[in-house]
Short mmCIF file of C-alpha atoms and ligand atoms in Angstrom, two decimals:
data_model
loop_
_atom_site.label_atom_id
_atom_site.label_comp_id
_atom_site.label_asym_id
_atom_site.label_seq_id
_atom_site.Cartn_x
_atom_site.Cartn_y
_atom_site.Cartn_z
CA UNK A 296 0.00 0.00 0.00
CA UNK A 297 1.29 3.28 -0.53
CA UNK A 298 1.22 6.11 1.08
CA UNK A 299 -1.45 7.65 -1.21
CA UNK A 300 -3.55 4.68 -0.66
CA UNK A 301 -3.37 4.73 2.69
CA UNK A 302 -4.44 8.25 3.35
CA UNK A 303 -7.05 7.93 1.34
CA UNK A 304 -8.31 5.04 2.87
CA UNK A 305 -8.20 7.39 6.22
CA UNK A 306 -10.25 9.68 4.49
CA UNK A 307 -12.84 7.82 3.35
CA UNK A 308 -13.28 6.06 7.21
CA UNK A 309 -13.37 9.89 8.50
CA UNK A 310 -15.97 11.03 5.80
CA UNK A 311 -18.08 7.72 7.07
CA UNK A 312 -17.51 8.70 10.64
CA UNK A 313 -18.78 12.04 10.13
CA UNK A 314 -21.96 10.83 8.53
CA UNK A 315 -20.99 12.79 4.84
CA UNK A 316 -20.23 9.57 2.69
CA UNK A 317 -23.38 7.33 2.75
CA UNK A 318 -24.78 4.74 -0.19
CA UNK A 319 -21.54 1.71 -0.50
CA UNK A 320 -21.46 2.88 -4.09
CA UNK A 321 -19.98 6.50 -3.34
CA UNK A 322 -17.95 4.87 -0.40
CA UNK A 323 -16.36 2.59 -3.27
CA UNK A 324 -15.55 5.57 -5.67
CA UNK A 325 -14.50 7.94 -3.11
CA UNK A 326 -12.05 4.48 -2.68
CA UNK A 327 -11.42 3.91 -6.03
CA UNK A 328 -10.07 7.17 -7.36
CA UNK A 329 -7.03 9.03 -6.74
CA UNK A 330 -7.40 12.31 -6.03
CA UNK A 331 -4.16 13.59 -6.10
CA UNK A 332 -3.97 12.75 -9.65
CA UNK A 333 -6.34 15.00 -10.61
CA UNK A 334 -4.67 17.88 -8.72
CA UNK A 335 -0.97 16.93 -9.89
CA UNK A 336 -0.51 20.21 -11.15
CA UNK A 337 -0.28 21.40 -7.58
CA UNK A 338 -2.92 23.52 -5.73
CA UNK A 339 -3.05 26.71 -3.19
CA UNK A 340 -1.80 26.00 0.04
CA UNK A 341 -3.82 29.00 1.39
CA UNK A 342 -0.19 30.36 3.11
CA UNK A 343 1.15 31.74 0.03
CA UNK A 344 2.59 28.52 -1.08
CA UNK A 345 1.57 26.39 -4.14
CA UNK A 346 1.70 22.87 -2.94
CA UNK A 347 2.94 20.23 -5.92
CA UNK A 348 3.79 16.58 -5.25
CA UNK A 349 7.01 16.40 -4.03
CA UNK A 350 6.05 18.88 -1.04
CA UNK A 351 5.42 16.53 2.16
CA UNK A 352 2.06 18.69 2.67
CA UNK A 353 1.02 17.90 -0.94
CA UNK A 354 -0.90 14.58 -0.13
CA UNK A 355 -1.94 15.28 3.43
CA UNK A 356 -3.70 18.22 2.28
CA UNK A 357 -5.26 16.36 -1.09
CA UNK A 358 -6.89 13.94 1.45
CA UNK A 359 -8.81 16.33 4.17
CA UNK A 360 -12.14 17.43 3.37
CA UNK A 361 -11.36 20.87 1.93
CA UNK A 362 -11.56 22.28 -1.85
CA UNK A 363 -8.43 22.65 -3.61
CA UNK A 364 -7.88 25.83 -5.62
CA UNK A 365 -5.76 24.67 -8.56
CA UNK A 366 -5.93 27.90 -11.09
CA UNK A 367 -6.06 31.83 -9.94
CA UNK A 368 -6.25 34.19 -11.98
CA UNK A 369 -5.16 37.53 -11.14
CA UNK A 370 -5.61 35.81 -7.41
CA UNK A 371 -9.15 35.46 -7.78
CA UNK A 372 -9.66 31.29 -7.89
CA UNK A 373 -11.16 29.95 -11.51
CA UNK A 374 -10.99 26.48 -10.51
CA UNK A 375 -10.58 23.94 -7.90
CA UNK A 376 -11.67 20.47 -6.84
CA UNK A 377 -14.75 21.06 -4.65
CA UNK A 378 -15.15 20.21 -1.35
CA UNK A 379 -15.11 16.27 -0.73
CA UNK A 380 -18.28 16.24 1.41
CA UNK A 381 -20.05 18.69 -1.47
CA UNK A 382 -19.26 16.47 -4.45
CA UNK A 383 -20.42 13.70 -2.34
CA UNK A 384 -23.69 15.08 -1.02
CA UNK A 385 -24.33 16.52 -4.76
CA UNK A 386 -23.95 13.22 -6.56
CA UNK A 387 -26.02 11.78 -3.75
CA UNK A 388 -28.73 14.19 -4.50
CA UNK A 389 -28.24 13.35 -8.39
CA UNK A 390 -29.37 9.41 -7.56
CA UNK A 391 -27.32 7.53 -10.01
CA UNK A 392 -27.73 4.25 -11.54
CA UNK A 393 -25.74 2.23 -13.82
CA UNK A 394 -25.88 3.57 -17.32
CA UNK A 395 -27.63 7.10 -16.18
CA UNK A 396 -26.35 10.30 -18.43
CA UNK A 397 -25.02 12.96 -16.52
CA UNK A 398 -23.66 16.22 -18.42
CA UNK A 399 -21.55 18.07 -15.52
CA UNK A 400 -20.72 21.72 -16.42
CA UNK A 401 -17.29 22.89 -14.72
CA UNK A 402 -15.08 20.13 -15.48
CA UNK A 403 -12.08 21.62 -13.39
CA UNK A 404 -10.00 18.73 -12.79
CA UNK A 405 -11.95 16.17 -13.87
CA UNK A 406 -12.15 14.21 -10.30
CA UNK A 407 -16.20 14.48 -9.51
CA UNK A 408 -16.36 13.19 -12.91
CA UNK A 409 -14.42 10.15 -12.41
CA UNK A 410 -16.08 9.30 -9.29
CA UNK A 411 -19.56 9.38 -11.18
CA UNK A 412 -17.85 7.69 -13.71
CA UNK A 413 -16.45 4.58 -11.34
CA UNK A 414 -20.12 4.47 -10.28
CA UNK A 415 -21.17 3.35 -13.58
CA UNK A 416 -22.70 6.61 -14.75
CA UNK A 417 -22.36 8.07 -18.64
CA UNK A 418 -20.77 11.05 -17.81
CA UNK A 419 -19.91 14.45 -20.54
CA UNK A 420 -18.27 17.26 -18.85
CA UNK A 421 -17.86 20.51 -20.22
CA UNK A 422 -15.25 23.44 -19.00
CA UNK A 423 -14.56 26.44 -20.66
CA UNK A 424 -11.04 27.20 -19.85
CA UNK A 425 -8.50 24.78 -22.36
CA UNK A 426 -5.31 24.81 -19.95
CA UNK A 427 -8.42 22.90 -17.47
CA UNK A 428 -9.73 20.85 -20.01
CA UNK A 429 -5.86 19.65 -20.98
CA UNK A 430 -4.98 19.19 -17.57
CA UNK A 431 -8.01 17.09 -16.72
CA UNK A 432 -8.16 14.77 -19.50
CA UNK A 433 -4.49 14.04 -18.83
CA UNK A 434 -5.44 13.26 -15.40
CA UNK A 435 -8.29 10.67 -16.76
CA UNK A 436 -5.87 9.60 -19.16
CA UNK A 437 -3.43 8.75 -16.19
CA UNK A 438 -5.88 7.12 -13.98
CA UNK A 439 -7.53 4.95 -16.82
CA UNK A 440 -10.67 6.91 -17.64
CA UNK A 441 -9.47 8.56 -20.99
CA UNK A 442 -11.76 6.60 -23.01
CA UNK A 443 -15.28 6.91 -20.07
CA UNK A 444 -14.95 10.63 -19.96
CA UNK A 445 -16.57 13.01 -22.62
CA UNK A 446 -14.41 16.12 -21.76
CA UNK A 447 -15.15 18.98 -23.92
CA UNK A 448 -14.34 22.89 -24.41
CA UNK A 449 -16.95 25.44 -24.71
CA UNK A 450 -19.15 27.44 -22.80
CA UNK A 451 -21.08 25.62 -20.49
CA UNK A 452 -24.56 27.82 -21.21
CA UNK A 453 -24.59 26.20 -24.29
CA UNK A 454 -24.68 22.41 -22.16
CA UNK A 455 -23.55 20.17 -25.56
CA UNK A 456 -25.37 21.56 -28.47
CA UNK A 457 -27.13 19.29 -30.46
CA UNK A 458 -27.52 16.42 -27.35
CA UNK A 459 -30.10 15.86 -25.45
CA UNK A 460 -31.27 12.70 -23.34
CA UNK A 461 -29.20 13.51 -20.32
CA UNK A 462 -30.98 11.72 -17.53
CA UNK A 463 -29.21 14.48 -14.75
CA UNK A 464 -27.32 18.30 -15.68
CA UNK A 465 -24.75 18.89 -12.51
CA UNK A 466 -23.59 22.42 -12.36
CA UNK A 467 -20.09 22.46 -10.19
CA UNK A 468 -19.89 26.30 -10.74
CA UNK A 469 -21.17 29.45 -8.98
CA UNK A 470 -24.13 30.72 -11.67
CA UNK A 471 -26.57 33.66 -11.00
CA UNK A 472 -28.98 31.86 -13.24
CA UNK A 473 -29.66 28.26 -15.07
CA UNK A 474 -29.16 27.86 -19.18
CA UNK A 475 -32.55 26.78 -20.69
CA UNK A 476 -30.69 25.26 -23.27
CA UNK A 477 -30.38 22.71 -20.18
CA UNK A 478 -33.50 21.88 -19.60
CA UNK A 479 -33.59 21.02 -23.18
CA UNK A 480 -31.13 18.73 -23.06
CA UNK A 481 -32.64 16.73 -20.34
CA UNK A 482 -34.03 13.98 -20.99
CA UNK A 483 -37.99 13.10 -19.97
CA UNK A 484 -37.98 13.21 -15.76
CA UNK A 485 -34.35 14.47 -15.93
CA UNK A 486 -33.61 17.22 -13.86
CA UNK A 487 -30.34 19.01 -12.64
CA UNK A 488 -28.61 20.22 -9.35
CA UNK A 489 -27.35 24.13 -9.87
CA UNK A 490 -25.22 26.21 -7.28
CA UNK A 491 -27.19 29.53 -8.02
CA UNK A 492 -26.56 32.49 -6.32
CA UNK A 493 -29.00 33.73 -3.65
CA UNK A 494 -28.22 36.21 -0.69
CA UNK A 495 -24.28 36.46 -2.13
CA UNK A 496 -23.98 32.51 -1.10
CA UNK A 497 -24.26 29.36 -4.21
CA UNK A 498 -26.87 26.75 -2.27
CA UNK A 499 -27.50 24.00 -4.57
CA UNK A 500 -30.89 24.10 -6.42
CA UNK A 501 -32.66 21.12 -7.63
CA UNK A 502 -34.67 22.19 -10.99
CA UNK A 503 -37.49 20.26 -12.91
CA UNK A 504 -38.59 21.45 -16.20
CA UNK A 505 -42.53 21.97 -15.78
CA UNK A 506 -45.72 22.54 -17.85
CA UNK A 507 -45.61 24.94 -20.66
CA UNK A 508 -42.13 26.13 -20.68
CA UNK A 509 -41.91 26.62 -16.69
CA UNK A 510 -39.29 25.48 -14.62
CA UNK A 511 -39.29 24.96 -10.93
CA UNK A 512 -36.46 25.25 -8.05
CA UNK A 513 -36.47 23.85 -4.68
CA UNK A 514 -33.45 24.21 -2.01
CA UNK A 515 -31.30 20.90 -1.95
CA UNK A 516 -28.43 22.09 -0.23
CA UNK A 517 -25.71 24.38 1.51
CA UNK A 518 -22.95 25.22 -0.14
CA UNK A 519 -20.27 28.02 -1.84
CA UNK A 520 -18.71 27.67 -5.37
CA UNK A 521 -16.67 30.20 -6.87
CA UNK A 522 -18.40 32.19 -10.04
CA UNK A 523 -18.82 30.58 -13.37
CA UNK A 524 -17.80 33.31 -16.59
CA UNK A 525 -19.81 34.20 -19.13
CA UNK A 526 -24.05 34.88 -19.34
CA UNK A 527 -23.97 32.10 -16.60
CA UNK A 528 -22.82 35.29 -14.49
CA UNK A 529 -25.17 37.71 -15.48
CA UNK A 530 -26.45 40.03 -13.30
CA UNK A 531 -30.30 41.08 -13.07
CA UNK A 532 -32.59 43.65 -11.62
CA UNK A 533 -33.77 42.48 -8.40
CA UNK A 534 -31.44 40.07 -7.75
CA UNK A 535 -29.70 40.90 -4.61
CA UNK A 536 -25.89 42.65 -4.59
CA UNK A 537 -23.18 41.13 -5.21
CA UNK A 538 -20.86 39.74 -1.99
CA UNK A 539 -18.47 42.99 -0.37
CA UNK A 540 -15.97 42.30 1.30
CA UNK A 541 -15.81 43.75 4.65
CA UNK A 542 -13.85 46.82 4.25
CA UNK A 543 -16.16 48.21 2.70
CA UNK A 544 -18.09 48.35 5.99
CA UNK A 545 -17.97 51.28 8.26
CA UNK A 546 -17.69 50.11 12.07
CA UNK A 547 -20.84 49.29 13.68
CA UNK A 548 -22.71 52.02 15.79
CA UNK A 549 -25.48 49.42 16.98
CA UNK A 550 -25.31 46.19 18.39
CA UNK A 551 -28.29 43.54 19.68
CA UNK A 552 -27.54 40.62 21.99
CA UNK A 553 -26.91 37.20 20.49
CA UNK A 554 -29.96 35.36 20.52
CA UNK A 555 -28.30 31.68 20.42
CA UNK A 556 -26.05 30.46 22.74
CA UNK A 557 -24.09 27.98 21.57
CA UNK A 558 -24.73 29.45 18.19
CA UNK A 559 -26.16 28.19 14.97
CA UNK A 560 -23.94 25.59 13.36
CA UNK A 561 -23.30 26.07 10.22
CA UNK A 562 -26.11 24.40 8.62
CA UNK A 563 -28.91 25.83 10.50
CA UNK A 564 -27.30 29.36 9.80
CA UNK A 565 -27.32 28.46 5.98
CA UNK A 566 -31.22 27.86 6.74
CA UNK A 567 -31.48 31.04 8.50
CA UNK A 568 -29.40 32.90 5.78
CA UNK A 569 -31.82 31.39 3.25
CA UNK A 570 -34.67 32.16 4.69
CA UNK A 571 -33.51 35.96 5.24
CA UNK A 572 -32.18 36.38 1.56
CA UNK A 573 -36.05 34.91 0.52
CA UNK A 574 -37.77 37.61 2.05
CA UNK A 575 -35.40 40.77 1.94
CA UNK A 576 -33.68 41.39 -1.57
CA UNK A 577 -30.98 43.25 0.05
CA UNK A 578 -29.36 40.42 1.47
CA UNK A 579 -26.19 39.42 0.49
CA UNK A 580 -22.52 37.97 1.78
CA UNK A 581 -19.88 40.04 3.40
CA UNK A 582 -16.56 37.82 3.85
CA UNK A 583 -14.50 38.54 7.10
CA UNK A 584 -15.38 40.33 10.22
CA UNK A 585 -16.82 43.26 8.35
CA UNK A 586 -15.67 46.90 10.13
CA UNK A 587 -15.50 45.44 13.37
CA UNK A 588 -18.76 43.74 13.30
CA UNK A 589 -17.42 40.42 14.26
CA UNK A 590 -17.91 36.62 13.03
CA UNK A 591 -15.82 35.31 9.86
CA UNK A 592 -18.39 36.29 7.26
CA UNK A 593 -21.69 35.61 7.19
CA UNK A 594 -25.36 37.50 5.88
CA UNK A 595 -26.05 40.93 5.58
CA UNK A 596 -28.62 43.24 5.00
CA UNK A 597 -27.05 46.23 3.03
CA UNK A 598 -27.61 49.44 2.74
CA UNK A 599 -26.81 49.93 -0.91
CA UNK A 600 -27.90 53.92 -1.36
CA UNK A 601 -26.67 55.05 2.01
CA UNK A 602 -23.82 52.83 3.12
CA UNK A 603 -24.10 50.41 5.78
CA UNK A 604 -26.64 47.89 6.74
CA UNK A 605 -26.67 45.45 9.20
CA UNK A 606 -24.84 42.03 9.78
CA UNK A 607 -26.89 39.03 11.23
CA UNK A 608 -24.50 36.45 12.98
CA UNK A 609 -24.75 32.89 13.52
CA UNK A 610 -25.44 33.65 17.19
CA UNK A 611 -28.33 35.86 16.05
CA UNK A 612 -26.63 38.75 17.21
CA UNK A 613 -26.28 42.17 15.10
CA UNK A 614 -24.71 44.60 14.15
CA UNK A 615 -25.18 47.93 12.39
CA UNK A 616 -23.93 51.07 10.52
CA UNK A 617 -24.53 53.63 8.38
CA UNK A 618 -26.85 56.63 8.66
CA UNK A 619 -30.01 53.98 9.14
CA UNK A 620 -28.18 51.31 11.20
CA UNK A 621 -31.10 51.65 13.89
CA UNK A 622 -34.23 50.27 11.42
CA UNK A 623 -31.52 48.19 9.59
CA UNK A 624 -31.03 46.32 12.85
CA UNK A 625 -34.41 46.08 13.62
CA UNK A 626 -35.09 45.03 10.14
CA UNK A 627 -32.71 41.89 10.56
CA UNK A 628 -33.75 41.49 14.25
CA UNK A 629 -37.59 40.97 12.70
CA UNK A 630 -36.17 38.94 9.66
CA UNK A 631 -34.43 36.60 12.47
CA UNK A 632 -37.67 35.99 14.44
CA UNK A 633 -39.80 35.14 11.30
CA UNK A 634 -37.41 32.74 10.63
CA UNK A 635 -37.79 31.59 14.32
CA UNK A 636 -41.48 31.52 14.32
CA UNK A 637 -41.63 29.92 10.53
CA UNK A 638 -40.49 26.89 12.80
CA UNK A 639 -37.01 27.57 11.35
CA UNK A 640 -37.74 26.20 7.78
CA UNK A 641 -34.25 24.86 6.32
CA UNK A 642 -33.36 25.08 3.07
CA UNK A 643 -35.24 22.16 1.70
CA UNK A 644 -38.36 23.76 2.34
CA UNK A 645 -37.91 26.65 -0.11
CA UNK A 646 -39.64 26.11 -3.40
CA UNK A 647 -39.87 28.93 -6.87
CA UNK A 648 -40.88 29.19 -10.25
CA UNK A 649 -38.19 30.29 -12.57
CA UNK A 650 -38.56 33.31 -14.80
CA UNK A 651 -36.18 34.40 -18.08
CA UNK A 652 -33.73 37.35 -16.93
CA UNK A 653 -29.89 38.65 -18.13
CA UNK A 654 -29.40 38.98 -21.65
CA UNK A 655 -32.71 38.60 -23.95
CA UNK A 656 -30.31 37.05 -26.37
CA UNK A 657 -28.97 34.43 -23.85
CA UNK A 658 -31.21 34.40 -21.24
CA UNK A 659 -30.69 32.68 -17.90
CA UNK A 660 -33.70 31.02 -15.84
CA UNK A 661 -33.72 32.53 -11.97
CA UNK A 662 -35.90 32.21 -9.29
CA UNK A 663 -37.17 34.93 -7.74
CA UNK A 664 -39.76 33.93 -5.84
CA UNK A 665 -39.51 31.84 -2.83
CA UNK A 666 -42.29 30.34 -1.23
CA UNK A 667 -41.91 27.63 1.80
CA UNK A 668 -43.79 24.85 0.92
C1 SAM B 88 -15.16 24.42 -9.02
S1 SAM B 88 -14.50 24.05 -10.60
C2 SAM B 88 -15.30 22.53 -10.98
C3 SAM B 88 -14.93 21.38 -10.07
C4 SAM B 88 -14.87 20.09 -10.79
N1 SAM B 88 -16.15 19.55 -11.16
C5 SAM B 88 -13.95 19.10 -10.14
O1 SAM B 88 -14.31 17.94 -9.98
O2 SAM B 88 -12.82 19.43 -9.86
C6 SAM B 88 -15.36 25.19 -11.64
C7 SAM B 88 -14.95 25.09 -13.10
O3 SAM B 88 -15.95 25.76 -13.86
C8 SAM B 88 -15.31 26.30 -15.00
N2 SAM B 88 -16.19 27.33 -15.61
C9 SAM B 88 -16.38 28.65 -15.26
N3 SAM B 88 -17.29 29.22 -16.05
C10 SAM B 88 -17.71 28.26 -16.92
C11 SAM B 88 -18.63 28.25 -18.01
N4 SAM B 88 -19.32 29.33 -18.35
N5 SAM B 88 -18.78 27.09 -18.68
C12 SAM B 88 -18.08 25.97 -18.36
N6 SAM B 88 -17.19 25.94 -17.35
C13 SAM B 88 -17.01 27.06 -16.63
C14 SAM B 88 -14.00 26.83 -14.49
O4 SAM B 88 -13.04 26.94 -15.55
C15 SAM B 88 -13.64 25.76 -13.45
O5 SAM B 88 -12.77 24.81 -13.99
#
């Protein structure tokens, strides 16, 4: 056994332990492929450093449970390998079999395609950067997959042009909206899994085409995905702002009492996030402790014409700036409660229609509409 092997066999036990690996067939892929193959390029180390195989951190770190960013551009990351527990929780949610047709859209390096691949699934990937699509089929090619994989270049709006009959779409990029040329290319009682931005966070979506043109969302799961390029990306009216980062936030000049103690984890403040970004359009992400209002990112009400807004932590506490921080504040204090009295609906429990928005002459599908079902 090598030393590869046997870390990954660690990792696998350790995703069992902690409940995110489940049905034997994902236990067996997650088993069966190498990952570090498909990151042999080397990745960010997250300390400045750009880890390649022969650093001793190279395959300890390719066998935790974090995403791997593999390409920056400009040091914003274009690709990665997703979070292990992510890839495993979306394929879950995709319910294989033998022989189904997947199209994935974001090949990056090509390992969530071999694992749906070892698990007997049909699977055509599409990425639209060509130093990712090289590097990934010569990963496939390496770890004997060359001739199971459909890799292609293009833009991943487009899905394949041409094909349809895919039984499942899998979107492993951040979009702001879904192609319809997917939904086309589904096949009858297909339907795909979609990070689409909501609140300046990428939970997964699971979308069914519907009567007379109509497509319908409902909340599968919690997670973050870096931005797809292209009319995948466009922006709307009405959609809420894009993420700030958390200089841009003046310190806070009123603060509530936490409302949780211990707080939220992390999935019921995903829920709570949800729910908040469903009601108030001004919702959105601010990453790090913005101006002094604490907690390592999390949901925000902004103040977009003013400054400011108000942050809503994962202990339900808040903070506030800006010349209305006082009914911003009370705003999220009142958003929080809802969610409380609501009987804390998690993300699951969201449904929408989907409406045409972005460009008229590639128009993306969004949902803009939440109701809890
Ligand atoms: C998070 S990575 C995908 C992870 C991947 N499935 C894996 O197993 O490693 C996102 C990928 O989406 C690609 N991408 C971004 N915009 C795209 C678009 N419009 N069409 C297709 N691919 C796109 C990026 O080049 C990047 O490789």
């Amino acid at each position: 056994m090598t030393a590869a092997d046997e870390l990954r066999a660690r990792y696998v036990d350790q995703l069992r332990r902690e409940g995110l690996l489940g049905a034997d067939e994902l236990v067996r892929a997650f088993r069966a492929v190498p990952r570090e193959e498909f990151v042999a390029t080397g990745f960010d180390g997250g300390d400045g450093r750009w880890l390649g195989p022969d650093d001793p951190d190279f395959l300890p770190m390719v066998y935790r449970n974090h995403p791997l960013v593999t390409k920056l551009v400009d040091g914003v990351p274009v690709s990665s390998s997703s979070q292990p527990s992510l890839m495993a929780a979306m394929i879950e949610s995709l319910e294989l079999r033998p022989g189904s047709r997947v199209l994935e859209i974001g090949v990056g390096t090509g390992y969530n395609a071999a694992l749906m691949t070892v698990m007997g699934a049909r699977v055509t990937t599409v990425d639209i950067a060509p130093d990712v699509v090289e590097r990934a089929g010569a990963a496939l090619r390496r770890v004997g997959l060359a001739g199971a994989v459909d890799v292609r270049l293009g833009d991943g709006y487009l899905g394949v042009p041409a094909e349809t009959g895919y039984d499942r779409v899998v979107v492993t990029v951040g979009v702001t909206g879904v192609s319809p040329r997917w939904l086309d290319q589904l096949a009858p009682g297909g339907y795909l899994l979609a990070p689409v931005e909501h609140a300046g966070n990428h939970p997964v979506l699971r979308i069914r085409p519907g009567a007379r043109g109509m497509a319908g969302a409902r909340g599968e799961l919690r997670a973050g995905f870096m931005s797809a390029a292209g009319p995948l990306a466009a922006r709307y009216p009405g959609a809420h702002p894009p993420p700030r980062r958390a200089a841009a936030f003046p310190p806070p000049t009123v603060r509530q009492p936490a409302r949780w103690r211990p707080p939220l984890d992390v999935f019921r403040y995903h829920d709570l996030w949800f729910a908040v970004g469903a009601w108030d359009r001004r919702t959105t992400f601010s990453a790090g402790p913005a101006g002094g209002w604490g907690g390592p990112g999390g949901a925000v009400l902004l103040d977009e014409v003013h400054g400011g807004g108000a942050g809503l932590l994962a202990d339900g506490s808040v903070r506030a700036a800006g010349p209305y921080a006082a009914r911003y504040a009370a705003d999220a204090i009142a958003l929080r409660d809802r969610w409380v009295a609501r009987g804390e609906p998690t993300i699951a429990e969201w449904t929408s229609r989907l409406v045409p928005a972005g460009d008229p002459d590639q128009p993306i599908l969004v949902p803009t509409n939440w109701i809890q079902r």
